[in-house]
mmCIF file of C-alpha atoms in Angstrom:
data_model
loop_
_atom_site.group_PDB
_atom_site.id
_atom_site.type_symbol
_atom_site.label_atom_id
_atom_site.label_comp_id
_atom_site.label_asym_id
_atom_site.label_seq_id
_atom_site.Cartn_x
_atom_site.Cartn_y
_atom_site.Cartn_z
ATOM 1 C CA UNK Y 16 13.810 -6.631 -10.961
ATOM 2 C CA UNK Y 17 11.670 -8.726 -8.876
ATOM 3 C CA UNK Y 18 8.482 -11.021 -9.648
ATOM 4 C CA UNK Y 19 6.678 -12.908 -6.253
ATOM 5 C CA UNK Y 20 3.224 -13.661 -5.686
ATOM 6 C CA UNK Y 21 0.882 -11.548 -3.779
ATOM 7 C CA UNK Y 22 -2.530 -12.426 -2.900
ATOM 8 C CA UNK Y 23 -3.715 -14.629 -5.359
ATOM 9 C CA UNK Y 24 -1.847 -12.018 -7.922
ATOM 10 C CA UNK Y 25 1.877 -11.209 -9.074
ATOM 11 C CA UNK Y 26 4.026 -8.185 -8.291
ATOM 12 C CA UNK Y 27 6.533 -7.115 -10.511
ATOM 13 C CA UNK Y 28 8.861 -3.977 -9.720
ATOM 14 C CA UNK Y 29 10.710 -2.203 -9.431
ATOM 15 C CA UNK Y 30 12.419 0.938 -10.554
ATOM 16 C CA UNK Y 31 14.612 3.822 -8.210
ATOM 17 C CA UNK Y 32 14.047 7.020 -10.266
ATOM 18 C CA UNK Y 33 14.752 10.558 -8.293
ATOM 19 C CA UNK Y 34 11.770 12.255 -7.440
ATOM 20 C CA UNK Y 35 11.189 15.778 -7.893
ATOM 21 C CA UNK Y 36 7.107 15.818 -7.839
ATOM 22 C CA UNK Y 37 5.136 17.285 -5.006
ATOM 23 C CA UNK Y 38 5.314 15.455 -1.699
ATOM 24 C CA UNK Y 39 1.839 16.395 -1.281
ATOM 25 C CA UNK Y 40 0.589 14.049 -3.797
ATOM 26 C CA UNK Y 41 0.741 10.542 -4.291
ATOM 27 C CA UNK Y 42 3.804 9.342 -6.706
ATOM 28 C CA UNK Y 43 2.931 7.377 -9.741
ATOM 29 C CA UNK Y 44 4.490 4.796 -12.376
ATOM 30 C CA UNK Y 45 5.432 6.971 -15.410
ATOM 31 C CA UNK Y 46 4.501 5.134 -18.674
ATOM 32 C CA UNK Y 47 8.360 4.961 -19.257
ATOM 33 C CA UNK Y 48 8.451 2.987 -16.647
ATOM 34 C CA UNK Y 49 5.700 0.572 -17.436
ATOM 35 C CA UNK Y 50 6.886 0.356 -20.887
ATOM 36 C CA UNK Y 51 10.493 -0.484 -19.202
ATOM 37 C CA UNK Y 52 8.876 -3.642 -16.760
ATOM 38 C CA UNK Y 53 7.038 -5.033 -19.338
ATOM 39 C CA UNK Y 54 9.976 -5.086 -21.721
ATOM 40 C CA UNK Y 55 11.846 -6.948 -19.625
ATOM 41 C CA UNK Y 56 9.236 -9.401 -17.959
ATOM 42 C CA UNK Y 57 9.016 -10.658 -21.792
ATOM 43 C CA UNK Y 58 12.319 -11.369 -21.699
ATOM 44 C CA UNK Y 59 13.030 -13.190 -18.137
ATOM 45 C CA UNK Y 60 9.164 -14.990 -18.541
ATOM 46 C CA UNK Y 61 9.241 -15.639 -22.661
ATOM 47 C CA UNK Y 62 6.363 -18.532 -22.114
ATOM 48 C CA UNK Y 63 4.358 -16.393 -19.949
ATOM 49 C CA UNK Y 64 3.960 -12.991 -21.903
ATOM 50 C CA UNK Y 65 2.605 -10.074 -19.922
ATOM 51 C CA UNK Y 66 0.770 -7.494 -22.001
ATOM 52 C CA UNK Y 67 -0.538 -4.134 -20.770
ATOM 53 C CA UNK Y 68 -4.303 -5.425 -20.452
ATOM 54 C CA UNK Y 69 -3.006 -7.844 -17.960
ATOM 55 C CA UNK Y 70 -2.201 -5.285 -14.956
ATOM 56 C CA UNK Y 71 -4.582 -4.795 -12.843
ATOM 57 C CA UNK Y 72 -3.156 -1.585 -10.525
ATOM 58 C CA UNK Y 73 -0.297 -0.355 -10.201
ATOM 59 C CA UNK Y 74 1.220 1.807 -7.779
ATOM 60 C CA UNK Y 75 4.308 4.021 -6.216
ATOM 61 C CA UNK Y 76 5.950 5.273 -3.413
ATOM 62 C CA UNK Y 77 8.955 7.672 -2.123
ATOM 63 C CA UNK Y 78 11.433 6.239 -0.494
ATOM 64 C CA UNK Y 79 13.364 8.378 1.995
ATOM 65 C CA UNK Y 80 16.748 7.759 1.425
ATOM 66 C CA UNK Y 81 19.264 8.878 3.774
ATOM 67 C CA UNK Y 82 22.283 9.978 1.350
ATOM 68 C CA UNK Y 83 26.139 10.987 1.654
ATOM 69 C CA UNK Y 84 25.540 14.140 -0.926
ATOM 70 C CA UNK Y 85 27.747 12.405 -3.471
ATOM 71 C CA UNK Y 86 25.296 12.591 -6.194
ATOM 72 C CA UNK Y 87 24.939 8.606 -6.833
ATOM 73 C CA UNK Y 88 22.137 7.068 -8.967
ATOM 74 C CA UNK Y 89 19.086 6.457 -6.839
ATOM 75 C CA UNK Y 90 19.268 2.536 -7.316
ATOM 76 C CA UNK Y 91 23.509 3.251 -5.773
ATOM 77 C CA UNK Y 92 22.148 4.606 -2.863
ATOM 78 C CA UNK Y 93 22.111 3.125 0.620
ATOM 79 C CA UNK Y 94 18.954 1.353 2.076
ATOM 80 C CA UNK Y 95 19.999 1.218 6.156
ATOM 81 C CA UNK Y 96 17.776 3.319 8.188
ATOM 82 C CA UNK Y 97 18.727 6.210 10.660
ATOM 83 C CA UNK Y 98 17.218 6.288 14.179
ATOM 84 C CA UNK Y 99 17.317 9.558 16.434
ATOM 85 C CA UNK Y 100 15.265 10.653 19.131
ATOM 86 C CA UNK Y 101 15.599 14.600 19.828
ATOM 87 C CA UNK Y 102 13.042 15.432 23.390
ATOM 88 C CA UNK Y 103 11.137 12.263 23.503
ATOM 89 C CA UNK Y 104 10.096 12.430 19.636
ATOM 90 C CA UNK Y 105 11.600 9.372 17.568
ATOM 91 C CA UNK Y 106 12.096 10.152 14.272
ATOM 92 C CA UNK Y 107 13.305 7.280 11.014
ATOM 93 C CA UNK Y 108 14.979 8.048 7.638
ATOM 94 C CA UNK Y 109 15.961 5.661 5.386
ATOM 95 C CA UNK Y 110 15.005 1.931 5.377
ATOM 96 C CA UNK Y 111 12.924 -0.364 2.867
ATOM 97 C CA UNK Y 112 9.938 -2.099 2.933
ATOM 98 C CA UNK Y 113 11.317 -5.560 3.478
ATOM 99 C CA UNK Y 114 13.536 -3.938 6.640
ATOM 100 C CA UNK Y 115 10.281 -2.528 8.576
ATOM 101 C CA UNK Y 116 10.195 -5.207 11.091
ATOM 102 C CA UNK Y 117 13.807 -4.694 12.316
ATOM 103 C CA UNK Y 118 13.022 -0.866 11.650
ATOM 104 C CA UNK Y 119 10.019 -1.317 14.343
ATOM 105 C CA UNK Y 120 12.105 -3.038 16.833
ATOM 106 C CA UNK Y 121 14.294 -0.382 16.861
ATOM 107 C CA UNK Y 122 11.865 2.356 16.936
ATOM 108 C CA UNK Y 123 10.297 0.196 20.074
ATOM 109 C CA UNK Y 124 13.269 -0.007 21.643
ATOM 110 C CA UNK Y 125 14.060 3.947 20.992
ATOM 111 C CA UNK Y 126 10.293 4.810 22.364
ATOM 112 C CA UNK Y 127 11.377 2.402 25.752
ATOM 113 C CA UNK Y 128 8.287 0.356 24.937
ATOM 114 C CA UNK Y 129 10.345 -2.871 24.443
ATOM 115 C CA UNK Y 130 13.637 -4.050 25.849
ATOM 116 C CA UNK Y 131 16.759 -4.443 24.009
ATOM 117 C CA UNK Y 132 16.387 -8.352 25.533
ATOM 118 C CA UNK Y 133 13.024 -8.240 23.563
ATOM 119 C CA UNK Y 134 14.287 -6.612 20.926
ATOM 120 C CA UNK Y 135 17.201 -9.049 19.914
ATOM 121 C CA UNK Y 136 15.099 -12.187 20.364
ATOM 122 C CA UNK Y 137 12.148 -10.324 18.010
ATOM 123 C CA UNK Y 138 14.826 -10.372 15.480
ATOM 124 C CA UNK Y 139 15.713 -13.695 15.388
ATOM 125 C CA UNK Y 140 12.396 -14.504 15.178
ATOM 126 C CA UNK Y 141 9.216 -14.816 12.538
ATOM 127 C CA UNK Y 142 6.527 -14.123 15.564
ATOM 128 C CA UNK Y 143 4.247 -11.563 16.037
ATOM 129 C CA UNK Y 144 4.742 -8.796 18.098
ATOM 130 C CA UNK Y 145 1.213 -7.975 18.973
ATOM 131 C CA UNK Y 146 -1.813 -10.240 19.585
ATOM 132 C CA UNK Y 147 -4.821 -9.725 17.606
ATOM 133 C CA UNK Y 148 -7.719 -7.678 18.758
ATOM 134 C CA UNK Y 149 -10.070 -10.395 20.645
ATOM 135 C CA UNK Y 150 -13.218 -8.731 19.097
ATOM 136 C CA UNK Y 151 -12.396 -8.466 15.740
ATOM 137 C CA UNK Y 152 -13.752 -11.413 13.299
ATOM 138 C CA UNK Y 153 -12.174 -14.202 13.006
ATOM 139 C CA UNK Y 154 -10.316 -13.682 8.879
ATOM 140 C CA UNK Y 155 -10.072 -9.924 9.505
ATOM 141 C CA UNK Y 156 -6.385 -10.531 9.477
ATOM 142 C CA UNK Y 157 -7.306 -12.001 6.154
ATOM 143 C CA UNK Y 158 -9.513 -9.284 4.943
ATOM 144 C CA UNK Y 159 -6.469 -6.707 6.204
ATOM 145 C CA UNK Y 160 -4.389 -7.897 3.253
ATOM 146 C CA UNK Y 161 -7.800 -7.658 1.001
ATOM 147 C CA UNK Y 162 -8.521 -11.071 0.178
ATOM 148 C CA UNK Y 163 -11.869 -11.146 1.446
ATOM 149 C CA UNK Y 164 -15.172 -8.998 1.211
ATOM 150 C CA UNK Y 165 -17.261 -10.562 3.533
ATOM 151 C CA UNK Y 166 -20.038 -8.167 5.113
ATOM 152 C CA UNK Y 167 -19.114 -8.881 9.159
ATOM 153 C CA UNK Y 168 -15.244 -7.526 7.846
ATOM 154 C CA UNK Y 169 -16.435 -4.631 5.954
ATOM 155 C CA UNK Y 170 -18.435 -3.557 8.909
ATOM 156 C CA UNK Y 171 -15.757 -4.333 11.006
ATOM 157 C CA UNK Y 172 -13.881 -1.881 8.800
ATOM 158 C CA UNK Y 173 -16.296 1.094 8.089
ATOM 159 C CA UNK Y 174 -16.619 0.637 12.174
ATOM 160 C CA UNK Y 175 -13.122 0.249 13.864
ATOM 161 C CA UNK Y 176 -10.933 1.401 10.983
ATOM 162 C CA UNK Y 177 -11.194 4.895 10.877
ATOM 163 C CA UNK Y 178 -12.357 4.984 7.234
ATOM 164 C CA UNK Y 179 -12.822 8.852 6.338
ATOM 165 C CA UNK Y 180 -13.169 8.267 2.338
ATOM 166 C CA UNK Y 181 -14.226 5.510 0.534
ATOM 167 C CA UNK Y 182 -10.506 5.180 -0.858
ATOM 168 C CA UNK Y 183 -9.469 4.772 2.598
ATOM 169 C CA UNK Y 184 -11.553 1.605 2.497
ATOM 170 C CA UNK Y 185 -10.766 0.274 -1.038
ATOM 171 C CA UNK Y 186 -7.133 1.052 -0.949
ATOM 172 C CA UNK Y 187 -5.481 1.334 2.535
ATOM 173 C CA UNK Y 188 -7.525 -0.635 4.984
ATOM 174 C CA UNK Y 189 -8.012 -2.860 2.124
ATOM 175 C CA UNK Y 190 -6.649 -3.876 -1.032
ATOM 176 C CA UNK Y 191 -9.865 -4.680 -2.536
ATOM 177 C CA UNK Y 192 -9.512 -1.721 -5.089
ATOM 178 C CA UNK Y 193 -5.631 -2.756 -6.397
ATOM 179 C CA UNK Y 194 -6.945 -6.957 -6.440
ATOM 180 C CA UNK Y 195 -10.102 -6.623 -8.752
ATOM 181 C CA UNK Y 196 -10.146 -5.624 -12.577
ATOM 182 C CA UNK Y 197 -13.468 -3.636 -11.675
ATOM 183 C CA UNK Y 198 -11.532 -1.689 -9.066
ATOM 184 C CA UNK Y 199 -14.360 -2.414 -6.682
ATOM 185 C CA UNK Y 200 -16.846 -1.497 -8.677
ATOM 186 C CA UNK Y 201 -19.206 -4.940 -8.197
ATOM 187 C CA UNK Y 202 -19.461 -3.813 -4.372
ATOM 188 C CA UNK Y 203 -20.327 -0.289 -4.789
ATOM 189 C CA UNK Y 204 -24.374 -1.191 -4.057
ATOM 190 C CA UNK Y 205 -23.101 -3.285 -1.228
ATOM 191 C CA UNK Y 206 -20.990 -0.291 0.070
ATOM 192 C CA UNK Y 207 -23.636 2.121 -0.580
ATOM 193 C CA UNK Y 208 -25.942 0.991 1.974
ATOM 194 C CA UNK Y 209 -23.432 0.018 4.273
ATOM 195 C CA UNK Y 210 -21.708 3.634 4.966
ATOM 196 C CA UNK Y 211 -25.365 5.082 4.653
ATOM 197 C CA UNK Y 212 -26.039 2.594 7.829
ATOM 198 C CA UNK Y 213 -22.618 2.924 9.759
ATOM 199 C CA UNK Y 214 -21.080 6.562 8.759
ATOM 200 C CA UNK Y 215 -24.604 8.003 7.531
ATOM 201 C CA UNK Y 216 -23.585 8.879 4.206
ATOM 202 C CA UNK Y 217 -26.334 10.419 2.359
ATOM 203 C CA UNK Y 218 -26.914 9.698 -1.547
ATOM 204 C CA UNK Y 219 -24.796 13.337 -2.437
ATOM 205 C CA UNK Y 220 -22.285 12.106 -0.216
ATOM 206 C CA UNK Y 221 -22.025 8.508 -1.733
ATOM 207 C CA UNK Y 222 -21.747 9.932 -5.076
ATOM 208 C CA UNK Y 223 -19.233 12.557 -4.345
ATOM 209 C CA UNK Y 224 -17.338 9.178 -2.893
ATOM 210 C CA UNK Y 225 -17.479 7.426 -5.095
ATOM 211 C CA UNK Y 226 -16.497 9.744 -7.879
ATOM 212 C CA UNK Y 227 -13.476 10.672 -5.387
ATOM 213 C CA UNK Y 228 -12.344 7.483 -5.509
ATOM 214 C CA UNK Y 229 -12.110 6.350 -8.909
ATOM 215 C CA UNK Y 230 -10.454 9.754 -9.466
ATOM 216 C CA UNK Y 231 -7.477 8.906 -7.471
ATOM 217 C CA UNK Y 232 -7.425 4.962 -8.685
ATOM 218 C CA UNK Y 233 -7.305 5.862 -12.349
ATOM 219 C CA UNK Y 234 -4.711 8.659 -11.495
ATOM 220 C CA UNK Y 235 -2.553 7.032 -9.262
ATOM 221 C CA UNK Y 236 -3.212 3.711 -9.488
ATOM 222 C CA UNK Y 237 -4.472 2.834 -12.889
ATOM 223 C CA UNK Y 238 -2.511 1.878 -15.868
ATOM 224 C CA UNK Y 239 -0.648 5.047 -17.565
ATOM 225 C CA UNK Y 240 -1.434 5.722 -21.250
ATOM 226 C CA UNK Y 241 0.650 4.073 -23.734
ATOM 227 C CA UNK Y 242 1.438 7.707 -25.983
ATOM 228 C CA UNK Y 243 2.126 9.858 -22.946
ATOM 229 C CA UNK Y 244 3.785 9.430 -19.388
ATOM 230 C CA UNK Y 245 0.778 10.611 -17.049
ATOM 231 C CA UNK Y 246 3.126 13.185 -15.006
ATOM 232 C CA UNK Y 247 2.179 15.180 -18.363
ATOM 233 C CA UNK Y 248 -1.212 13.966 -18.139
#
């Protein structure tokens, strides 16, 4: 188990549980599983107690592990990633989130669109591998990882970002929905007006939006319920 900091917030995770849901719909913590982090954060932090009213979001993910077929517990499993490339098409299995950097190299390298050279200096070093876009403002890289809200970077958003549903906004483009208690709710006039400006949402449309989204926060997102796991939900 794991505790770091994370945008003026703290992460703790995580479990490896088998999946069996439908692929087709987001994963989500089971209360079992909430029950299980917070049980144990009160013992490795006993001075800083963490209660269920103090999460803010929390969220899940499937991760594609490439296994022998032995049967071994999902946490047993091997992280490395497989590359192939069948006609042109490169395809990747496997891998973690704190691998996706070396994972991109090689699917750069696989896709000819960076030299193995290239490649093995990247991976000795912390640098960027693309520049930002000139024309974007100047703390969108900021606003990217959700820590701001300023106007110029949600237009920049609603604009450049191909935002299609207002949860696209709040909780992919930006984390402005996982970061706030109110889930975004303080900015809803704000964002109102500005996809009726940019992506000419009409008041129906707003309101079917906005209802869409805190649909899928409190569902996948939101804090299960203490007497059920929300799978049976």
């Amino acid at each position: 188990m794991f505790a770091f900091p994370w945008l003026g917030t703290t992460v703790l995770g995580t479990t490896d549980i088998d999946h069996d849901g439908d692929l087709d719909q987001e994963p989500v913590i089971s209360e079992a599983e909430t029950a299980y982090l917070l049980e144990v954060a009160s013992r490795l932090f006993p001075g800083s107690p963490i209660a269920r009213k103090d999460i803010l979001s929390t969220w899940a993910g499937v991760r594609p592990v490439v296994t022998d077929g032995t049967g071994k517990a999902p946490s047993k499993e091997n992280r490395e990633h497989e590359l192939r490339v069948d006609r042109g098409l490169v395809s990747i299995a496997g891998g973690k989130l704190t691998t996706f950097r070396l994972i991109a190299l090689d699917a750069l390298c696989a896709a000819g669109l960076l030299a193995p050279r290239e490649a093995r200096r990247a991976r000795r070093s912390n640098a960027p591998l693309f520049r930002p876009l000139p024309e974007a403002p100047e703390q969108v890289d900021q606003f990217l990882h959700g820590v701001q809200d300023d106007e110029a970077l949600l237009r920049w958003m609603l604009t450049h970002e191909a935002v299609v549903h207002l949860d696209d906004l709040l909780l992919r483009r930006t984390r402005l929905g996982l970061l706030r208690r109110d889930g975004g709710a303080g900015l809803a006039e704000r964002l109102r007006a500005l996809t009726g400006e940019l992506l000419g949402w009409d008041g129906p449309r707003w309101d079917q939006e906005w209802a869409r989204y805190e649909d899928i926060r409190e569902r996948f997102y939101g804090v299960p319920p203490a007497d059920r796991d929300r799978a049976a939900a």
